[in-house]
Amino acid sequence: MSTICPPYAPFFGFAGVAAAMVFSTIGAAYGTAKSGIGITGLGTFRPELIMKSLIPVVMSGIIAVYGLVVAVLITGKIKPGNYSLFAGFIHLAAGIACGFTGMAAGYAIGIVGDACVRAYVYESRVFVTMILILIFAEVLGLYGYVN
């Protein structure tokens, strides 16, 4: 046992794994639920547009995948007995960064998806605008993944 690799160092790495998974999944769940409410409202008036309006739900699911990939990458780096406290803190920060950006992206996708899907009922030209805004919201999660 050394001061560089204390036995509690993996705790911080696994806390980063949990942060990446939990927070990005919360964002994805919010985005899916909020967009789903808008799609349900759209389906009562124009059921032929439902399949085209599922794009926000799919993009929300991708946010959860970013968190899963980061969690798997961090877990692969954790080696018992040879894991420094510095690595634990780095992995904790990476997990928190990925999780919080995923949560922010999920919230943005949910709000934009709900509003744009409801507007799509009345004006079909809003579809391209919705896709562009959703792409910009998705990039928030991608920045945390690249981190």
CSV table of C-alpha atoms in Angstrom, one decimal:
chain,number,residue,atom,x,y,z
A,1,MET,CA,0.0,0.0,0.0
A,2,SER,CA,1.4,3.3,-1.0
A,3,THR,CA,0.3,6.9,-0.7
A,4,ILE,CA,0.1,7.2,-4.5
A,5,CYS,CA,-2.2,4.1,-4.9
A,6,PRO,CA,-4.4,4.0,-1.7
A,7,PRO,CA,-7.0,1.3,-1.5
A,8,TYR,CA,-9.9,3.7,-1.6
A,9,ALA,CA,-8.8,5.3,-5.0
A,10,PRO,CA,-11.1,3.1,-7.1
A,11,PHE,CA,-14.0,4.5,-5.3
A,12,PHE,CA,-13.6,7.8,-7.1
A,13,GLY,CA,-13.3,6.0,-10.5
A,14,PHE,CA,-16.4,4.1,-9.9
A,15,ALA,CA,-18.2,7.3,-8.7
A,16,GLY,CA,-17.3,8.7,-12.2
A,17,VAL,CA,-18.8,5.6,-13.8
A,18,ALA,CA,-22.0,6.1,-11.8
A,19,ALA,CA,-22.1,9.8,-12.6
A,20,ALA,CA,-21.8,9.2,-16.3
A,21,MET,CA,-24.5,6.5,-16.3
A,22,VAL,CA,-27.0,8.1,-13.9
A,23,PHE,CA,-26.9,11.7,-15.1
A,24,SER,CA,-26.9,11.0,-18.8
A,25,THR,CA,-29.7,8.5,-18.4
A,26,ILE,CA,-31.7,11.1,-16.4
A,27,GLY,CA,-31.3,13.5,-19.3
A,28,ALA,CA,-32.3,10.9,-21.9
A,29,ALA,CA,-35.3,9.9,-19.9
A,30,TYR,CA,-36.5,13.5,-19.5
A,31,GLY,CA,-35.9,14.1,-23.3
A,32,THR,CA,-37.8,10.9,-24.2
A,33,ALA,CA,-40.7,11.7,-21.8
A,34,LYS,CA,-41.1,15.3,-22.8
A,35,SER,CA,-40.9,14.6,-26.5
A,36,GLY,CA,-43.3,11.7,-26.1
A,37,ILE,CA,-45.9,14.0,-24.6
A,38,GLY,CA,-45.6,16.2,-27.7
A,39,ILE,CA,-45.9,13.2,-30.0
A,40,THR,CA,-49.0,12.0,-28.2
A,41,GLY,CA,-50.6,15.4,-28.7
A,42,LEU,CA,-49.6,15.3,-32.4
A,43,GLY,CA,-51.0,11.8,-32.8
A,44,THR,CA,-54.5,12.9,-31.9
A,45,PHE,CA,-54.7,15.4,-34.7
A,46,ARG,CA,-52.4,14.1,-37.4
A,47,PRO,CA,-51.5,10.4,-36.9
A,48,GLU,CA,-49.7,10.2,-40.2
A,49,LEU,CA,-46.9,12.4,-38.8
A,50,ILE,CA,-46.1,10.2,-35.8
A,51,MET,CA,-43.2,8.2,-37.4
A,52,LYS,CA,-41.5,11.4,-38.6
A,53,SER,CA,-41.9,13.0,-35.2
A,54,LEU,CA,-40.0,10.2,-33.4
A,55,ILE,CA,-36.6,11.8,-34.1
A,56,PRO,CA,-36.3,13.6,-30.7
A,57,VAL,CA,-37.0,10.3,-28.9
A,58,VAL,CA,-34.2,8.6,-30.9
A,59,MET,CA,-31.8,11.4,-30.2
A,60,SER,CA,-32.5,11.3,-26.5
A,61,GLY,CA,-31.7,7.6,-26.5
A,62,ILE,CA,-28.3,8.4,-28.1
A,63,ILE,CA,-27.5,10.6,-25.1
A,64,ALA,CA,-27.8,7.5,-22.8
A,65,VAL,CA,-25.5,5.6,-25.0
A,66,TYR,CA,-22.8,8.3,-24.6
A,67,GLY,CA,-23.0,7.8,-20.8
A,68,LEU,CA,-22.8,4.0,-21.2
A,69,VAL,CA,-19.7,4.2,-23.4
A,70,VAL,CA,-17.9,6.6,-21.1
A,71,ALA,CA,-18.8,4.3,-18.1
A,72,VAL,CA,-17.4,1.3,-19.9
A,73,LEU,CA,-14.2,3.1,-20.9
A,74,ILE,CA,-13.6,4.2,-17.3
A,75,THR,CA,-14.4,0.8,-15.9
A,76,GLY,CA,-11.8,-0.7,-18.3
A,77,LYS,CA,-9.1,1.6,-16.9
A,78,ILE,CA,-9.7,0.6,-13.3
A,79,LYS,CA,-7.2,-2.0,-12.2
A,80,PRO,CA,-7.2,-3.2,-8.5
A,81,GLY,CA,-4.0,-2.6,-6.6
A,82,ASN,CA,-2.4,-0.4,-9.3
A,83,TYR,CA,-4.8,2.5,-9.5
A,84,SER,CA,-3.7,6.0,-8.4
A,85,LEU,CA,-5.7,8.6,-6.6
A,86,PHE,CA,-4.9,10.9,-9.5
A,87,ALA,CA,-6.5,8.5,-12.0
A,88,GLY,CA,-9.5,8.2,-9.7
A,89,PHE,CA,-10.1,11.9,-9.6
A,90,ILE,CA,-9.6,12.2,-13.4
A,91,HIS,CA,-12.1,9.5,-14.0
A,92,LEU,CA,-14.5,11.1,-11.5
A,93,ALA,CA,-14.3,14.4,-13.4
A,94,ALA,CA,-14.7,12.7,-16.7
A,95,GLY,CA,-17.8,10.9,-15.5
A,96,ILE,CA,-19.3,14.0,-14.0
A,97,ALA,CA,-18.6,16.0,-17.2
A,98,CYS,CA,-20.2,13.4,-19.4
A,99,GLY,CA,-23.2,12.9,-17.1
A,100,PHE,CA,-24.0,16.6,-16.7
A,101,THR,CA,-23.6,17.4,-20.4
A,102,GLY,CA,-25.8,14.4,-21.2
A,103,MET,CA,-28.4,15.7,-18.7
A,104,ALA,CA,-28.3,19.2,-20.3
A,105,ALA,CA,-28.6,17.7,-23.8
A,106,GLY,CA,-31.5,15.6,-22.8
A,107,TYR,CA,-33.3,18.5,-21.2
A,108,ALA,CA,-32.7,20.6,-24.4
A,109,ILE,CA,-33.9,17.8,-26.7
A,110,GLY,CA,-37.0,17.3,-24.6
A,111,ILE,CA,-38.0,20.9,-24.6
A,112,VAL,CA,-37.2,21.5,-28.3
A,113,GLY,CA,-38.8,18.2,-29.3
A,114,ASP,CA,-42.0,18.9,-27.4
A,115,ALA,CA,-42.4,22.4,-28.7
A,116,CYS,CA,-41.4,21.6,-32.3
A,117,VAL,CA,-43.5,18.5,-32.6
A,118,ARG,CA,-46.6,20.4,-31.4
A,119,ALA,CA,-45.8,23.2,-33.9
A,120,TYR,CA,-45.3,20.6,-36.7
A,121,VAL,CA,-49.1,19.8,-36.5
A,122,TYR,CA,-49.9,23.2,-37.8
A,123,GLU,CA,-46.8,24.1,-40.0
A,124,SER,CA,-44.8,21.4,-41.8
A,125,ARG,CA,-41.9,23.8,-42.5
A,126,VAL,CA,-40.9,23.7,-38.9
A,127,PHE,CA,-39.5,20.2,-39.4
A,128,VAL,CA,-36.1,21.3,-40.8
A,129,THR,CA,-35.8,23.8,-38.0
A,130,MET,CA,-36.6,21.2,-35.4
A,131,ILE,CA,-33.9,18.9,-36.8
A,132,LEU,CA,-31.3,21.6,-36.8
A,133,ILE,CA,-32.0,22.6,-33.2
A,134,LEU,CA,-32.0,19.0,-32.1
A,135,ILE,CA,-28.6,18.5,-33.7
A,136,PHE,CA,-27.2,21.5,-31.7
A,137,ALA,CA,-28.8,20.1,-28.5
A,138,GLU,CA,-27.2,16.7,-29.2
A,139,VAL,CA,-23.8,18.3,-29.7
A,140,LEU,CA,-23.9,19.3,-26.0
A,141,GLY,CA,-23.9,15.6,-25.1
A,142,LEU,CA,-21.2,14.8,-27.7
A,143,TYR,CA,-18.9,17.4,-26.1
A,144,GLY,CA,-19.1,15.6,-22.8
A,145,TYR,CA,-18.5,12.3,-24.5
A,146,VAL,CA,-15.4,13.6,-26.3
A,147,ASN,CA,-14.1,15.0,-23.0
